[in-house]
Amino acid sequence: MSKLLYNALQTPSLKEVINDLRKVCKKLEIDFFAIGALARNIWYLSNEKEARGTRDVDFAVYIPNEKSYQDLKKELIEKYNYIQSTSNSFCLLSPHNVELDLLPFGEIENDDKVQIEGKGLTTLNLDGFLETYKLGITEFEIESEKLKICSLPAIVLLKLISFDDRPEERIKDAKDINSILLHYPSMETDLIWDEYNFLYDGEKSHQQVGIETLGYEIAKIIVQDEKLTKRVTNILRKAILKQSRLSIHMIENSVKETIEEKINLLSYLEYGIKEGVKK
């Protein structure tokens, strides 16, 4: 478990927002964990990588029914002065001007989707959230407070699905996938050497083996769900065959990077997932 400081995460008033959520979830007996940019930043900082500042934070909340979800939002609005977004029913604006996205999953889901009453966005596809909750959670310590966040493999898993759902609206997800693929081999060196050294065959680079390792770790999360496994592998296959724009949107610098380089990264990931599912 790594110790971190809230200020280093570059989200103003993050501590206050998390403390508000923690109090309400404890009262309502709701479990939650960080996803998205916040989870990515926590992992990066714990590995001495640069974090990118963000004014919106995302949490997955384990919810039995819509009433529990509405009670969660109501408590934050009435007791802590949060404001409901008019364009996104899953988003609240904190008194500190931080956008708080609360993504409900669990028994509230119907065919991997959640639909709630509200204005603007009222339906979400939450493929992979329950699997992440069961097999893709890590605990960090931030200023002596424990916080559950999703693992790096789970972040990539959820971002692949998010991009596939709304590709033109989720270009940042493609950038984050690219960033994690590039950083993962140096961030998880011990795991790679301890558990995946068999992937080295004399020709593979450490980067390739590292990304294949990431694929194996994603496979551990999704292997029990055949439908989810098929969806993830199809997302990667489409990208590799240039039937989607994932590889294009992964490019940060068009002068130094090429689509083929990104396709190679995705191919390593696909290989790791497919081999991991077989184990």
Short mmCIF file of C-alpha atoms in Angstrom, two decimals:
data_model
loop_
_atom_site.label_atom_id
_atom_site.label_comp_id
_atom_site.label_asym_id
_atom_site.label_seq_id
_atom_site.Cartn_x
_atom_site.Cartn_y
_atom_site.Cartn_z
CA MET A 1 0.00 0.00 0.00
CA SER A 2 1.40 3.36 -1.06
CA LYS A 3 0.95 6.65 0.81
CA LEU A 4 0.14 9.75 -1.20
CA LEU A 5 -0.82 13.41 -0.69
CA TYR A 6 -4.05 14.87 -2.06
CA ASN A 7 -2.32 17.98 -3.40
CA ALA A 8 -0.07 15.86 -5.58
CA LEU A 9 -3.11 14.50 -7.43
CA GLN A 10 -3.72 17.98 -8.91
CA THR A 11 -7.48 18.05 -8.39
CA PRO A 12 -8.53 21.07 -6.29
CA SER A 13 -10.65 20.18 -3.23
CA LEU A 14 -10.33 16.46 -3.95
CA LYS A 15 -9.96 15.66 -0.26
CA GLU A 16 -13.23 17.40 0.58
CA VAL A 17 -15.12 15.61 -2.20
CA ILE A 18 -13.82 12.18 -1.20
CA ASN A 19 -14.57 12.84 2.46
CA ASP A 20 -18.14 13.89 1.59
CA LEU A 21 -18.64 10.75 -0.47
CA ARG A 22 -17.05 8.56 2.20
CA LYS A 23 -19.41 9.89 4.91
CA VAL A 24 -22.55 9.45 2.83
CA CYS A 25 -21.60 5.99 1.56
CA LYS A 26 -20.83 4.86 5.10
CA LYS A 27 -24.23 6.10 6.29
CA LEU A 28 -26.07 4.37 3.42
CA GLU A 29 -23.84 1.25 3.50
CA ILE A 30 -22.70 1.71 -0.10
CA ASP A 31 -19.30 0.52 -1.28
CA PHE A 32 -17.38 2.59 -3.83
CA PHE A 33 -14.06 2.77 -5.65
CA ALA A 34 -12.23 5.31 -7.81
CA ILE A 35 -12.03 4.85 -11.56
CA GLY A 36 -10.96 6.95 -14.54
CA ALA A 37 -8.43 9.77 -14.36
CA LEU A 38 -8.29 9.76 -10.56
CA ALA A 39 -7.37 6.07 -10.43
CA ARG A 40 -4.81 6.58 -13.18
CA ASN A 41 -3.24 9.53 -11.36
CA ILE A 42 -2.98 7.58 -8.11
CA TRP A 43 -1.18 4.75 -9.87
CA TYR A 44 1.13 7.14 -11.72
CA LEU A 45 2.11 9.11 -8.64
CA SER A 46 2.75 5.95 -6.65
CA ASN A 47 5.21 4.97 -9.38
CA GLU A 48 6.78 8.43 -9.66
CA LYS A 49 5.11 9.20 -12.98
CA GLU A 50 3.59 12.57 -13.79
CA ALA A 51 -0.11 12.96 -13.01
CA ARG A 52 -2.40 15.04 -15.22
CA GLY A 53 -4.70 17.44 -13.40
CA THR A 54 -8.45 16.97 -13.72
CA ARG A 55 -11.52 18.81 -12.42
CA ASP A 56 -13.80 15.79 -12.65
CA VAL A 57 -13.57 12.64 -10.57
CA ASP A 58 -15.27 9.33 -11.24
CA PHE A 59 -16.40 6.72 -8.73
CA ALA A 60 -18.18 3.43 -9.22
CA VAL A 61 -20.80 2.85 -6.53
CA TYR A 62 -22.23 -0.59 -5.73
CA ILE A 63 -26.01 -0.06 -5.71
CA PRO A 64 -28.88 -2.54 -5.11
CA ASN A 65 -31.64 -0.43 -6.68
CA GLU A 66 -32.46 3.03 -8.04
CA LYS A 67 -33.87 4.24 -4.71
CA SER A 68 -30.49 3.69 -3.04
CA TYR A 69 -28.79 5.61 -5.84
CA GLN A 70 -31.24 8.51 -5.62
CA ASP A 71 -30.78 8.52 -1.81
CA LEU A 72 -27.03 8.82 -2.32
CA LYS A 73 -27.41 11.84 -4.58
CA LYS A 74 -30.11 13.37 -2.38
CA GLU A 75 -27.87 13.18 0.69
CA LEU A 76 -24.99 14.90 -1.13
CA ILE A 77 -27.31 17.59 -2.48
CA GLU A 78 -29.24 18.33 0.72
CA LYS A 79 -26.54 17.84 3.36
CA TYR A 80 -23.37 18.82 1.48
CA ASN A 81 -24.67 21.39 -1.04
CA TYR A 82 -23.90 19.49 -4.22
CA ILE A 83 -25.82 20.45 -7.37
CA GLN A 84 -27.35 18.03 -9.88
CA SER A 85 -26.03 18.41 -13.43
CA THR A 86 -28.78 19.22 -15.94
CA SER A 87 -27.01 17.40 -18.77
CA ASN A 88 -25.92 14.23 -16.96
CA SER A 89 -28.04 12.51 -14.32
CA PHE A 90 -25.00 10.62 -13.04
CA CYS A 91 -23.02 13.80 -12.35
CA LEU A 92 -23.07 16.21 -9.41
CA LEU A 93 -21.18 19.48 -9.06
CA SER A 94 -19.53 19.91 -5.67
CA PRO A 95 -19.48 23.24 -3.76
CA HIS A 96 -15.78 23.29 -4.72
CA ASN A 97 -16.61 23.16 -8.47
CA VAL A 98 -15.45 19.58 -8.89
CA GLU A 99 -17.56 17.37 -11.16
CA LEU A 100 -18.38 14.15 -9.32
CA ASP A 101 -19.51 11.29 -11.56
CA LEU A 102 -21.19 8.48 -9.62
CA LEU A 103 -21.55 5.39 -11.79
CA PRO A 104 -23.94 2.85 -10.24
CA PHE A 105 -23.47 -0.88 -10.80
CA GLY A 106 -24.57 -4.13 -9.19
CA GLU A 107 -28.17 -5.24 -8.72
CA ILE A 108 -29.33 -1.94 -10.21
CA GLU A 109 -28.10 -3.16 -13.61
CA ASN A 110 -30.37 -4.69 -16.24
CA ASP A 111 -28.51 -6.51 -19.02
CA ASP A 112 -25.32 -4.62 -18.10
CA LYS A 113 -27.12 -1.28 -18.41
CA VAL A 114 -28.40 1.20 -15.87
CA GLN A 115 -31.31 3.53 -16.57
CA ILE A 116 -32.43 6.11 -14.01
CA GLU A 117 -34.87 9.00 -13.76
CA GLY A 118 -33.43 12.40 -14.55
CA LYS A 119 -32.41 14.88 -17.23
CA GLY A 120 -29.80 14.59 -19.94
CA LEU A 121 -27.79 11.39 -19.86
CA THR A 122 -29.88 8.78 -18.01
CA THR A 123 -28.58 5.47 -19.39
CA LEU A 124 -25.14 3.91 -19.04
CA ASN A 125 -23.55 0.70 -20.30
CA LEU A 126 -21.55 -0.71 -17.39
CA ASP A 127 -19.89 -3.77 -18.88
CA GLY A 128 -16.94 -4.82 -16.74
CA PHE A 129 -17.78 -2.91 -13.56
CA LEU A 130 -18.95 -5.90 -11.52
CA GLU A 131 -15.98 -7.96 -12.71
CA THR A 132 -13.66 -5.11 -11.74
CA TYR A 133 -15.28 -4.90 -8.31
CA LYS A 134 -14.67 -8.61 -7.75
CA LEU A 135 -11.18 -8.96 -9.23
CA GLY A 136 -9.71 -5.57 -10.13
CA ILE A 137 -9.55 -3.48 -6.95
CA THR A 138 -6.47 -2.21 -5.09
CA GLU A 139 -6.31 -0.18 -1.89
CA PHE A 140 -4.13 2.90 -1.48
CA GLU A 141 -3.52 5.18 1.46
CA ILE A 142 -3.90 8.92 0.88
CA GLU A 143 -3.00 11.03 3.91
CA SER A 144 -3.75 8.15 6.30
CA GLU A 145 -7.14 7.44 4.69
CA LYS A 146 -7.67 4.23 2.73
CA LEU A 147 -9.24 4.47 -0.71
CA LYS A 148 -10.20 1.67 -3.07
CA ILE A 149 -9.25 2.21 -6.69
CA CYS A 150 -9.36 -0.01 -9.73
CA SER A 151 -6.17 -1.72 -10.83
CA LEU A 152 -4.25 -0.65 -13.94
CA PRO A 153 -5.57 -3.65 -15.92
CA ALA A 154 -9.10 -2.72 -14.82
CA ILE A 155 -8.57 0.90 -15.89
CA VAL A 156 -7.59 -0.26 -19.38
CA LEU A 157 -10.52 -2.69 -19.47
CA LEU A 158 -13.08 -0.04 -18.56
CA LYS A 159 -11.56 2.53 -20.91
CA LEU A 160 -11.65 0.09 -23.85
CA ILE A 161 -15.35 -0.44 -23.21
CA SER A 162 -16.04 3.25 -22.65
CA PHE A 163 -14.31 4.19 -25.90
CA ASP A 164 -16.20 1.49 -27.79
CA ASP A 165 -19.53 2.77 -26.45
CA ARG A 166 -18.96 6.41 -27.45
CA PRO A 167 -15.79 6.63 -29.59
CA GLU A 168 -16.10 10.25 -30.69
CA GLU A 169 -16.91 11.46 -27.17
CA ARG A 170 -14.28 9.40 -25.36
CA ILE A 171 -11.09 10.30 -27.21
CA LYS A 172 -9.39 10.90 -23.83
CA ASP A 173 -9.89 7.21 -23.08
CA ALA A 174 -7.80 6.30 -26.12
CA LYS A 175 -5.04 8.65 -24.93
CA ASP A 176 -5.13 7.09 -21.46
CA ILE A 177 -4.98 3.57 -22.89
CA ASN A 178 -1.92 4.57 -24.90
CA SER A 179 -0.27 6.13 -21.84
CA ILE A 180 -0.83 3.08 -19.65
CA LEU A 181 0.42 0.70 -22.35
CA LEU A 182 3.63 2.73 -22.57
CA HIS A 183 4.15 3.04 -18.80
CA TYR A 184 2.97 -0.36 -17.57
CA PRO A 185 6.17 -2.29 -18.44
CA SER A 186 8.26 0.00 -16.20
CA MET A 187 5.61 0.25 -13.47
CA GLU A 188 5.12 -3.49 -13.00
CA THR A 189 8.66 -4.79 -13.48
CA ASP A 190 8.53 -7.01 -10.38
CA LEU A 191 5.28 -8.65 -11.50
CA ILE A 192 6.66 -9.22 -14.99
CA TRP A 193 9.86 -10.86 -13.75
CA ASP A 194 8.24 -12.84 -10.93
CA GLU A 195 5.23 -14.23 -12.78
CA TYR A 196 5.64 -13.67 -16.51
CA ASN A 197 9.30 -14.20 -17.32
CA PHE A 198 8.21 -17.17 -19.47
CA LEU A 199 7.03 -14.63 -22.06
CA TYR A 200 10.62 -13.70 -22.92
CA ASP A 201 11.72 -15.75 -25.90
CA GLY A 202 14.96 -13.99 -26.79
CA GLU A 203 13.38 -11.71 -29.36
CA LYS A 204 10.65 -9.87 -27.49
CA SER A 205 11.42 -6.47 -26.00
CA HIS A 206 10.60 -5.68 -22.37
CA GLN A 207 7.87 -3.36 -23.63
CA GLN A 208 6.21 -6.15 -25.59
CA VAL A 209 6.40 -8.58 -22.67
CA GLY A 210 5.09 -5.90 -20.32
CA ILE A 211 2.04 -5.20 -22.47
CA GLU A 212 1.41 -8.93 -22.91
CA THR A 213 1.54 -9.18 -19.11
CA LEU A 214 -1.09 -6.46 -18.91
CA GLY A 215 -3.22 -8.56 -21.24
CA TYR A 216 -2.84 -11.61 -19.00
CA GLU A 217 -3.91 -9.51 -16.01
CA ILE A 218 -6.98 -8.21 -17.86
CA ALA A 219 -7.83 -11.81 -18.74
CA LYS A 220 -7.97 -12.68 -15.03
CA ILE A 221 -10.73 -10.10 -14.59
CA ILE A 222 -12.89 -11.06 -17.58
CA VAL A 223 -12.27 -14.80 -18.05
CA GLN A 224 -15.39 -15.92 -16.15
CA ASP A 225 -17.67 -13.85 -18.40
CA GLU A 226 -17.68 -15.19 -21.95
CA LYS A 227 -19.74 -12.30 -23.30
CA LEU A 228 -17.43 -9.69 -21.80
CA THR A 229 -14.33 -11.55 -22.99
CA LYS A 230 -15.70 -11.67 -26.52
CA ARG A 231 -16.53 -7.98 -26.44
CA VAL A 232 -13.06 -6.94 -25.28
CA THR A 233 -11.27 -9.09 -27.86
CA ASN A 234 -13.60 -7.77 -30.57
CA ILE A 235 -12.80 -4.17 -29.58
CA LEU A 236 -9.09 -4.88 -29.98
CA ARG A 237 -9.55 -6.84 -33.21
CA LYS A 238 -11.50 -3.96 -34.79
CA ALA A 239 -8.79 -1.50 -33.77
CA ILE A 240 -6.00 -3.71 -35.11
CA LEU A 241 -7.83 -4.11 -38.43
CA LYS A 242 -8.41 -0.32 -38.54
CA GLN A 243 -12.17 -0.82 -38.36
CA SER A 244 -12.28 1.65 -35.49
CA ARG A 245 -10.36 4.87 -34.76
CA LEU A 246 -8.86 3.69 -31.47
CA SER A 247 -5.29 3.49 -32.79
CA ILE A 248 -5.61 6.93 -34.41
CA HIS A 249 -6.84 8.56 -31.22
CA MET A 250 -4.05 6.91 -29.21
CA ILE A 251 -1.51 9.12 -30.97
CA GLU A 252 -0.26 12.01 -28.80
CA ASN A 253 2.31 13.40 -31.23
CA SER A 254 1.62 12.86 -34.93
CA VAL A 255 5.20 13.79 -35.82
CA LYS A 256 6.85 11.17 -33.63
CA GLU A 257 4.19 8.45 -33.52
CA THR A 258 2.46 6.32 -36.16
CA ILE A 259 -0.75 4.32 -36.34
CA GLU A 260 1.25 1.16 -36.97
CA GLU A 261 3.12 1.64 -33.69
CA LYS A 262 -0.18 1.88 -31.85
CA ILE A 263 -1.53 -1.19 -33.63
CA ASN A 264 1.56 -3.09 -32.49
CA LEU A 265 0.85 -2.11 -28.87
CA LEU A 266 -2.75 -3.26 -29.20
CA SER A 267 -1.59 -6.51 -30.81
CA TYR A 268 0.63 -7.26 -27.81
CA LEU A 269 -2.32 -6.58 -25.52
CA GLU A 270 -4.64 -8.78 -27.58
CA TYR A 271 -2.11 -11.63 -27.49
CA GLY A 272 -1.81 -11.42 -23.71
CA ILE A 273 -5.57 -11.45 -23.21
CA LYS A 274 -6.14 -14.39 -25.54
CA GLU A 275 -3.33 -16.43 -24.00
CA GLY A 276 -4.44 -15.48 -20.50
CA VAL A 277 -7.99 -16.65 -21.16
CA LYS A 278 -6.64 -20.06 -22.21
CA LYS A 279 -4.83 -20.62 -18.89
#
